[in-house]
Short mmCIF file of the C-alpha atoms (twelve columns), coordinates in Angstrom:
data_MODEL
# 
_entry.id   MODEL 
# 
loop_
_atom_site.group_PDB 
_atom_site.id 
_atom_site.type_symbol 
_atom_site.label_atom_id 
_atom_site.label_alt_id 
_atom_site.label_comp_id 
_atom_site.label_asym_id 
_atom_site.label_seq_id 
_atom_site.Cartn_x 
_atom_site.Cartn_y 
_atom_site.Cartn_z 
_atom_site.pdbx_PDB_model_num 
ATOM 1   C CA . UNK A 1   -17.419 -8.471  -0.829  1 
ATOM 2   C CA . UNK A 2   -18.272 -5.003  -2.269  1 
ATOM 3   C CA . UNK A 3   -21.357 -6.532  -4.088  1 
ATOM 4   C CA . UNK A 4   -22.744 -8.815  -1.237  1 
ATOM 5   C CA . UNK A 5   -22.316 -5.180  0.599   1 
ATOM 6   C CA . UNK A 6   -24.244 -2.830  -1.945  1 
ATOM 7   C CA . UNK A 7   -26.979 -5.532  -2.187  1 
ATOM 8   C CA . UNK A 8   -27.587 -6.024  1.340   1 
ATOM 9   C CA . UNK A 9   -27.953 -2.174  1.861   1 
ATOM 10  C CA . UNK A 10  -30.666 -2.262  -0.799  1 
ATOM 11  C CA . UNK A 11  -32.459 -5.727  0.197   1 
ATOM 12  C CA . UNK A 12  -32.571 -3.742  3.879   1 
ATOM 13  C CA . UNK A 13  -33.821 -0.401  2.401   1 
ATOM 14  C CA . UNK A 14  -36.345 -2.895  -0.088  1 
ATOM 15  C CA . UNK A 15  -35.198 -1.274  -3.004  1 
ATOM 16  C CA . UNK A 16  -36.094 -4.092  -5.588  1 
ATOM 17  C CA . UNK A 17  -35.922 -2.038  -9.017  1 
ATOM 18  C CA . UNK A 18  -32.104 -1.279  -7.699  1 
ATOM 19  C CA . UNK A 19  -31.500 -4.766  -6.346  1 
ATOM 20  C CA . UNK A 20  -31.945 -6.358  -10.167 1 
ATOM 21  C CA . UNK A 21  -30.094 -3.595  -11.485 1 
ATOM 22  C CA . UNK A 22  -26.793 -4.132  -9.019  1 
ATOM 23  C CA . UNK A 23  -27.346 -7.925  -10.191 1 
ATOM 24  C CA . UNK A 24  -27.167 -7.258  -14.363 1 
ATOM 25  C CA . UNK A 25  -24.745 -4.743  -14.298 1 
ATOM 26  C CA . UNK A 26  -22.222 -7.125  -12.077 1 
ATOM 27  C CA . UNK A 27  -23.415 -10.376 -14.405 1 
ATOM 28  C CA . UNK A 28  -22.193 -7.739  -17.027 1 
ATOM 29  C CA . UNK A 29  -19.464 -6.860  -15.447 1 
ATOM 30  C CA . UNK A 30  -18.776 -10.636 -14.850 1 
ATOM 31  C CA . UNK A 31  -18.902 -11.940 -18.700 1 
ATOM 32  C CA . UNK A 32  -16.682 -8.714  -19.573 1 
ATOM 33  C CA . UNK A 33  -13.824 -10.646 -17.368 1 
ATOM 34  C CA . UNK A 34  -14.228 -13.785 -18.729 1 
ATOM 35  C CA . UNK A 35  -14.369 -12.744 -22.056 1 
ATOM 36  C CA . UNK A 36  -11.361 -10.253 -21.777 1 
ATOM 37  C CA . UNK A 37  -9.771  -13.123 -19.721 1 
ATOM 38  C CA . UNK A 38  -10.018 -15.765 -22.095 1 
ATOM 39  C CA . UNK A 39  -6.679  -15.205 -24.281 1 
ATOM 40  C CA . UNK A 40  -5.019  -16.007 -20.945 1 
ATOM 41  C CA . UNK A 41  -7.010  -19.000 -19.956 1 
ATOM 42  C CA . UNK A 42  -6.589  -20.769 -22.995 1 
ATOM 43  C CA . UNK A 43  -3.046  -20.093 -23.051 1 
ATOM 44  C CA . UNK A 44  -2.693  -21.421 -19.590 1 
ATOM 45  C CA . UNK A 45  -4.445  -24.658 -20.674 1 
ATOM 46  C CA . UNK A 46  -2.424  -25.231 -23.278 1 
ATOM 47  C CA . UNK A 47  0.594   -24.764 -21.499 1 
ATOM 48  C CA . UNK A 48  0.074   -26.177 -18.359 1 
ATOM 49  C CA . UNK A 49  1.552   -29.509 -18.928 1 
ATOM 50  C CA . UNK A 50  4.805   -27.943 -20.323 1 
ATOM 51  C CA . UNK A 51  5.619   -25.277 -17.814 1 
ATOM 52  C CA . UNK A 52  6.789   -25.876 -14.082 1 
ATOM 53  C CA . UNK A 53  5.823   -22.918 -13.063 1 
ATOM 54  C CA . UNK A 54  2.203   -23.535 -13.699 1 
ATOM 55  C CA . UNK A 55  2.478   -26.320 -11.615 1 
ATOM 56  C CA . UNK A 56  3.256   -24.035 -8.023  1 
ATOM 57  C CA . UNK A 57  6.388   -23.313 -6.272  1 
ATOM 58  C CA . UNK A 58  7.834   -23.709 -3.321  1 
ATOM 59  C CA . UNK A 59  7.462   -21.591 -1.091  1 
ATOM 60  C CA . UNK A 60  10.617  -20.606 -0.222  1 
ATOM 61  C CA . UNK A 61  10.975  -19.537 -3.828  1 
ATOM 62  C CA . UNK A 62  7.915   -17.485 -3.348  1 
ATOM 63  C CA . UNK A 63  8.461   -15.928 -0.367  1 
ATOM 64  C CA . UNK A 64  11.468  -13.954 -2.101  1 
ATOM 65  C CA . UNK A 65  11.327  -10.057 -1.601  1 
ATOM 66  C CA . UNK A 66  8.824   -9.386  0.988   1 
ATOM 67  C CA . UNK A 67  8.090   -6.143  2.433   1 
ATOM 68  C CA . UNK A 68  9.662   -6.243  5.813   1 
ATOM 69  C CA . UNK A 69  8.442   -4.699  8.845   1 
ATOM 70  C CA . UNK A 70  11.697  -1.875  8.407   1 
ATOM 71  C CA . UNK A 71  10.083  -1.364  4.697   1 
ATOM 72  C CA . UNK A 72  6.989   0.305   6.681   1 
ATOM 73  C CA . UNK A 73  9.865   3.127   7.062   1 
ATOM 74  C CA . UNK A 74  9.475   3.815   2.642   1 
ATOM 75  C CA . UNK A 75  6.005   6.094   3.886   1 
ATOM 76  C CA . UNK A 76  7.698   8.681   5.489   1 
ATOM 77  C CA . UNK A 77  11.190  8.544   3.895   1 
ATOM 78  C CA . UNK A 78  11.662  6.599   0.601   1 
ATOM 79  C CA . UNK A 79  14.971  7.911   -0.532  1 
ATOM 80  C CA . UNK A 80  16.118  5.904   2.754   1 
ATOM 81  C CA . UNK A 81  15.632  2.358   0.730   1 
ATOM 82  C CA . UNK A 82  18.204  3.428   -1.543  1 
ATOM 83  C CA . UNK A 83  21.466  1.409   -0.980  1 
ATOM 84  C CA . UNK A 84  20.524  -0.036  2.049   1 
ATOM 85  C CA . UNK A 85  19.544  -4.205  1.322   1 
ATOM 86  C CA . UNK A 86  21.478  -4.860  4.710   1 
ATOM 87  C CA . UNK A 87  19.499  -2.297  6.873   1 
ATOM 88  C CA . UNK A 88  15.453  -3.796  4.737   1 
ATOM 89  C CA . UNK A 89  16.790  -6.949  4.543   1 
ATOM 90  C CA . UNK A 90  14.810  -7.063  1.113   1 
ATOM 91  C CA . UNK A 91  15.394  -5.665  -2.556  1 
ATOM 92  C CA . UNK A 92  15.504  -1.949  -2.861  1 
ATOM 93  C CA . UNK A 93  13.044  -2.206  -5.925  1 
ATOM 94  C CA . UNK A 94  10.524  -4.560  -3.565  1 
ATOM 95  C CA . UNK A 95  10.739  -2.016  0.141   1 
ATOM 96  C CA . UNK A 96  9.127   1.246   -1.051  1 
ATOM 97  C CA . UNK A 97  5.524   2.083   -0.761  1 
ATOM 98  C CA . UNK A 98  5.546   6.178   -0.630  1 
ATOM 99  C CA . UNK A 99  2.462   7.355   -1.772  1 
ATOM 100 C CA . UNK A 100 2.804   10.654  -0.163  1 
ATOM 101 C CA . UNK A 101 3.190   12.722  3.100   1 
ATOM 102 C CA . UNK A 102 0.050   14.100  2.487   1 
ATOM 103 C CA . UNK A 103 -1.445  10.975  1.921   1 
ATOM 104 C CA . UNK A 104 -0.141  9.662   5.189   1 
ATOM 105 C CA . UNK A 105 -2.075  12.863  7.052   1 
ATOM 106 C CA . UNK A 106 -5.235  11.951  5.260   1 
ATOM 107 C CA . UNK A 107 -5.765  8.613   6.623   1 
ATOM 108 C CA . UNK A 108 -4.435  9.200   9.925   1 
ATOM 109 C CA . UNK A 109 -6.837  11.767  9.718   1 
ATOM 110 C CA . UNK A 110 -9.336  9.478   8.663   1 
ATOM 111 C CA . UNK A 111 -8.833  6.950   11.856  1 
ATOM 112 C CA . UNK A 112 -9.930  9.873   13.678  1 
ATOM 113 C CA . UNK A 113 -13.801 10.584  11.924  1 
ATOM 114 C CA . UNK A 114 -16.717 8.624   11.759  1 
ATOM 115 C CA . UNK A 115 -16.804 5.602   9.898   1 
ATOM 116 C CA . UNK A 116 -19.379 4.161   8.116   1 
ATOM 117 C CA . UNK A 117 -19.596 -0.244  7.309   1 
ATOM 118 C CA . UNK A 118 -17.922 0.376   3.541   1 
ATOM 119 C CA . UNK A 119 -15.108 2.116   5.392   1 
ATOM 120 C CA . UNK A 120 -14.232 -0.950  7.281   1 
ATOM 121 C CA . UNK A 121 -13.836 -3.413  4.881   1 
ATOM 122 C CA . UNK A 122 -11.918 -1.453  3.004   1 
ATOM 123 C CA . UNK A 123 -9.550  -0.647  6.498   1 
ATOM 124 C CA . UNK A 124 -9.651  -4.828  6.439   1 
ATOM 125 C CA . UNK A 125 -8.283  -5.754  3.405   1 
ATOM 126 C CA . UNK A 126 -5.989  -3.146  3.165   1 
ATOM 127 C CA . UNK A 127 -4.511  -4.674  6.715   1 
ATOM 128 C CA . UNK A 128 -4.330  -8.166  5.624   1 
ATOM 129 C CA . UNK A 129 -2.423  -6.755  2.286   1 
ATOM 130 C CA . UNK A 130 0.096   -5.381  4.151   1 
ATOM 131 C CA . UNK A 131 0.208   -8.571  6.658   1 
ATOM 132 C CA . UNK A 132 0.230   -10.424 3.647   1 
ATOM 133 C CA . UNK A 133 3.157   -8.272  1.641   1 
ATOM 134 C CA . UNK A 134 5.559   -8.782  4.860   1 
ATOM 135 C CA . UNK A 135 5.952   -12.908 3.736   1 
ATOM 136 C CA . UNK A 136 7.313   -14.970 6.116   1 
ATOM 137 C CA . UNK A 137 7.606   -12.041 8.492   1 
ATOM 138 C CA . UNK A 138 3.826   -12.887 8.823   1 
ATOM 139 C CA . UNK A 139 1.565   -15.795 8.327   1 
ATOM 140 C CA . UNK A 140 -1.122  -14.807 6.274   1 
ATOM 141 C CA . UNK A 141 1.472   -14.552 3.037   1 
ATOM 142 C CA . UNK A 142 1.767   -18.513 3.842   1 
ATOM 143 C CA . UNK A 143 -2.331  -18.939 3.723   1 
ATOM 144 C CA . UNK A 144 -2.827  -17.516 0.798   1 
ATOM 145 C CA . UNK A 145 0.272   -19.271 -1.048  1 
ATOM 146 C CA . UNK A 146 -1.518  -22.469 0.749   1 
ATOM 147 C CA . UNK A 147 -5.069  -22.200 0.501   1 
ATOM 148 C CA . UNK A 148 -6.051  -19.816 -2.423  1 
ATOM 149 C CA . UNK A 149 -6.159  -20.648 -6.022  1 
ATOM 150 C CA . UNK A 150 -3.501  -19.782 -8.297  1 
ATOM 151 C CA . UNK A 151 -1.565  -17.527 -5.469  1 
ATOM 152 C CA . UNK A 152 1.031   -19.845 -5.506  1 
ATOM 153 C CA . UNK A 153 2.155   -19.604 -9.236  1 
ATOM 154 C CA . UNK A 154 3.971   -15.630 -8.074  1 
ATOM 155 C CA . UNK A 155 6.945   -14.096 -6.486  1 
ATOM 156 C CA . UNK A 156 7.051   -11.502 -4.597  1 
ATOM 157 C CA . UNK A 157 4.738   -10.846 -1.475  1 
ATOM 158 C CA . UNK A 158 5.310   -7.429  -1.694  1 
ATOM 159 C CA . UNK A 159 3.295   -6.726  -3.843  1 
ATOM 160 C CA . UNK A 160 0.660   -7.167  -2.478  1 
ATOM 161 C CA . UNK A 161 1.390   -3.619  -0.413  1 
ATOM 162 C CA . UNK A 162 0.210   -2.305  -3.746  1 
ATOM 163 C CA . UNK A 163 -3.105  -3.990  -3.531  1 
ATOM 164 C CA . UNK A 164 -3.178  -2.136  0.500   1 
ATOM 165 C CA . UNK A 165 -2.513  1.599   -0.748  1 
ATOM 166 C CA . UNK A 166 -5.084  1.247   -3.408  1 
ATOM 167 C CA . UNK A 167 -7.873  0.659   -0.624  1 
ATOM 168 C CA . UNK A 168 -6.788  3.434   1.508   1 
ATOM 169 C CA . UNK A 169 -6.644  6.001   -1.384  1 
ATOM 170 C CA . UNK A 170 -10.427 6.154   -1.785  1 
ATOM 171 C CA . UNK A 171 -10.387 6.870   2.060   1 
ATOM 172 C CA . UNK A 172 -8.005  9.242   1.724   1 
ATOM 173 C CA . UNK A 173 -9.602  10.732  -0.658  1 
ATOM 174 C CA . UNK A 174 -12.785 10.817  1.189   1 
ATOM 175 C CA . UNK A 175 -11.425 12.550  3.664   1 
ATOM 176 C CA . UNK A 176 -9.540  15.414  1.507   1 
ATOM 177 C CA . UNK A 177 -13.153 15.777  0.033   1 
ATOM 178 C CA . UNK A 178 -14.451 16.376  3.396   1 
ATOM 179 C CA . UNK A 179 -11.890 18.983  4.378   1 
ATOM 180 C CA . UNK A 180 -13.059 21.001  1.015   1 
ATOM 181 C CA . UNK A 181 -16.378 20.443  1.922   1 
ATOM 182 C CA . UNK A 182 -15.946 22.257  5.757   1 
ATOM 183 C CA . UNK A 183 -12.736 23.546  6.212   1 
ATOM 184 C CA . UNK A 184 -13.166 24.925  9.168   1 
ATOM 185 C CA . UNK A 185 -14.752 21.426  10.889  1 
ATOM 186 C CA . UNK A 186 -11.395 19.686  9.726   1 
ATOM 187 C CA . UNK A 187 -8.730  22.530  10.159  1 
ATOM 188 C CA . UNK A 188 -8.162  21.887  14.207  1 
ATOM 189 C CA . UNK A 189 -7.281  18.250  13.436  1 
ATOM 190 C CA . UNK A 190 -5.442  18.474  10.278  1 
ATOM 191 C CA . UNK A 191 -3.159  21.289  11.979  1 
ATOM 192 C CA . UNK A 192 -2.514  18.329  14.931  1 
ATOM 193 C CA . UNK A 193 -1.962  15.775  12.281  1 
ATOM 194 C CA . UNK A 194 0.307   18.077  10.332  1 
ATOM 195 C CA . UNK A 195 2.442   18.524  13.899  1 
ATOM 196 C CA . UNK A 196 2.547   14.733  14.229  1 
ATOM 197 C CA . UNK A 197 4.404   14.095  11.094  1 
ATOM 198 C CA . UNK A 198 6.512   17.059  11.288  1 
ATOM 199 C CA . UNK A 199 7.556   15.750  14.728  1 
ATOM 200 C CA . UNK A 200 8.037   12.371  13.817  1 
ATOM 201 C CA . UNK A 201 10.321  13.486  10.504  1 
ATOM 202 C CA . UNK A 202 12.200  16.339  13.002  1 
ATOM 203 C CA . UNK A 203 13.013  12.568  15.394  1 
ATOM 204 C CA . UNK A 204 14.315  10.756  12.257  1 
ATOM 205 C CA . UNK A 205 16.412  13.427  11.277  1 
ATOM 206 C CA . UNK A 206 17.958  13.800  14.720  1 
ATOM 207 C CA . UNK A 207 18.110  10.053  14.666  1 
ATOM 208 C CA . UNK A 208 20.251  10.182  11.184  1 
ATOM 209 C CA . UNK A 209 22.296  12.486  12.813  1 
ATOM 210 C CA . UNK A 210 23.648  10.681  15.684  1 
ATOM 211 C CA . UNK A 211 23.840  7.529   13.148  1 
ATOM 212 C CA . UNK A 212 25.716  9.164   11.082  1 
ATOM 213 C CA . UNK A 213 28.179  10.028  13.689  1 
ATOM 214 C CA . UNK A 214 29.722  13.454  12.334  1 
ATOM 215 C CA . UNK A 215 31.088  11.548  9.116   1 
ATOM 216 C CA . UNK A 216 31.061  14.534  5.840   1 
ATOM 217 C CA . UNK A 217 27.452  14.882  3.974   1 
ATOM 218 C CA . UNK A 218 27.450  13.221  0.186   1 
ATOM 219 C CA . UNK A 219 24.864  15.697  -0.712  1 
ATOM 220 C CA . UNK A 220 26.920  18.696  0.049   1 
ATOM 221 C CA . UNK A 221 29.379  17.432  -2.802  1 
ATOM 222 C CA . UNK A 222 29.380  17.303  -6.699  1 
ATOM 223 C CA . UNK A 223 29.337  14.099  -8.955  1 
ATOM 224 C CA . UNK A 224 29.713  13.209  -12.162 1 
ATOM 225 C CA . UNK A 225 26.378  11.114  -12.402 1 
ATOM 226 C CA . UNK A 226 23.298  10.656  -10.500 1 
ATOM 227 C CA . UNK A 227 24.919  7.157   -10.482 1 
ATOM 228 C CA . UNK A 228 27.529  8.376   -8.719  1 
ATOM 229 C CA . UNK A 229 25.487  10.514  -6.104  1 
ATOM 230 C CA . UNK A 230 23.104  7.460   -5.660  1 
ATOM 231 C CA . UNK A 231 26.157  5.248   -4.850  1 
ATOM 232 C CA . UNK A 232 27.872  7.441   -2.584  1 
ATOM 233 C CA . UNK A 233 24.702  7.526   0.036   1 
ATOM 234 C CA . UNK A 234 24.424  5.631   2.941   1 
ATOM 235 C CA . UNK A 235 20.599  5.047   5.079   1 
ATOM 236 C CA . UNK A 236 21.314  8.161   7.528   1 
ATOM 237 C CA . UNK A 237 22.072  10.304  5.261   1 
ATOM 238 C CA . UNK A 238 19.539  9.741   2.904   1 
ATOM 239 C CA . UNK A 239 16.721  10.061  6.075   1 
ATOM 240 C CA . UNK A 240 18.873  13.570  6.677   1 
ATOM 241 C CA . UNK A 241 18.827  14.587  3.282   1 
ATOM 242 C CA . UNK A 242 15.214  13.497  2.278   1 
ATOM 243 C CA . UNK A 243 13.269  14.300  5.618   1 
ATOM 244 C CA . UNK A 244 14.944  17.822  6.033   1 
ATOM 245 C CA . UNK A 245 12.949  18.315  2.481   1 
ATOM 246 C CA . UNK A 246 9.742   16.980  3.310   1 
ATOM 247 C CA . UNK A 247 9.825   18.771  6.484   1 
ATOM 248 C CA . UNK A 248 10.123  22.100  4.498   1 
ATOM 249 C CA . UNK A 249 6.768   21.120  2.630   1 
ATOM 250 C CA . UNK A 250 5.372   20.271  5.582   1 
ATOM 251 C CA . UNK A 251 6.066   24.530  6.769   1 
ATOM 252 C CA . UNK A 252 4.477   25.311  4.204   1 
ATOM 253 C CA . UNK A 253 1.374   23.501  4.008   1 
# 
């Protein structure tokens, strides 16, 4: 997609010299993947008859460990996927995407500026990753497993909520660029965006609170182990514990 993109900008601006050398350097880039590749491919066709895996699975056996729609919760608070398989309905090790609070700000930041064509098709395919990482929560984890070679021979649908915060970093990062570039332009709406979040982690710790309903804090005590501290959370408490630190941060940036 990012190729057909590049060389339509430069057919439209009739830039020929830079047309043929888009085309060789992805024909380069091309080879390099088969040829890097190729240790896997003949090990997959020499295995293929003897391993049931390479044959598909079902899907119910693929569908294991999606990122559920409470999983979204892992960008703000991550320590709150800790203990809590009941609450994600998921595995702890499969729910948590943080990549940041200030992350968050950037691209919520970034919904608000000017976008250019590039922008958007990264803003699609990081949306169908996430659709896609929620599994049977969703169908577009099913069309893929369906209709896609070789998608059906993994676990797992959550990861592909990797695949999602890898698009948005580059706009992210765009947009902490910009900021350095004219403070002043972006200080007005990074102040509101800062508010937002601070707000929105203030309501989840209020939220914890009242969950929590007046029962004694495990992070006031000692333990013996991080094992032990770990074990002796519950979901409302870690929101309390880990929010009420992130919202300190926040102050200060």
């Amino acid at each position: 997609t990012l190729f057909a993109y590049f060389l339509f900008q430069l057919w439209r601006t009739k830039q020929k010299v830079q047309i043929w050398q888009l085309i060789k350097v992805n024909i380069t880039f091309v080879f390099t993947v088969i040829i890097l590749a190729s240790v896997i491919w003949v090990a997959y066709l020499q295995t293929y008859a003897y391993v049931d895996r390479l044959n598909g699975m079902s899907y119910s056996a693929a569908s294991v460990c999606p990122f559920s729609p409470k999983s979204f919760l892992s960008f703000i608070v991550p320590f709150a996927t800790v203990n809590s398989v009941d609450f994600f309905h998921t595995d702890p090790s499969m729910c948590n995407l943080y990549s940041g609070i200030i992350f968050i700000i950037l691209i919520g930041m970034f919904f608000f500026t000017k976008k250019n064509a590039l922008d958007y098709v990264f803003i699609f395919f990081a949306f169908f990753c996430f659709l896609a990482s929620m599994g049977d929560y969703t169908p577009f984890h099913y069309i893929l497993f369906r209709y896609f070679p070789l998608l059906n021979l993994f676990r797992f649908p959550s990861y592909y909520g990797m695949f999602g915060v890898l698009l948005l970093l580059p706009l992210a990062g765009q947009k902490l660029y910009d900021i350095q570039q004219n403070p002043e332009k972006s200080k007005k709406l990074l102040f509101r965006f800062i508010i937002v979040a601070g707000i929105a982690m203030l309501g989840l710790i209020i939220i914890g609170l009242i969950k929590n309903a007046g029962r004694s804090l495990f992070f006031l005590k000692r333990y013996t182990s991080i094992f032990d501290f770990v074990n002796a959370s519950s979901i409302y408490q870690n929101i309390i514990l880990h929010d009420s630190i992130l919202l300190c941060l926040l102050v200060i940036l």
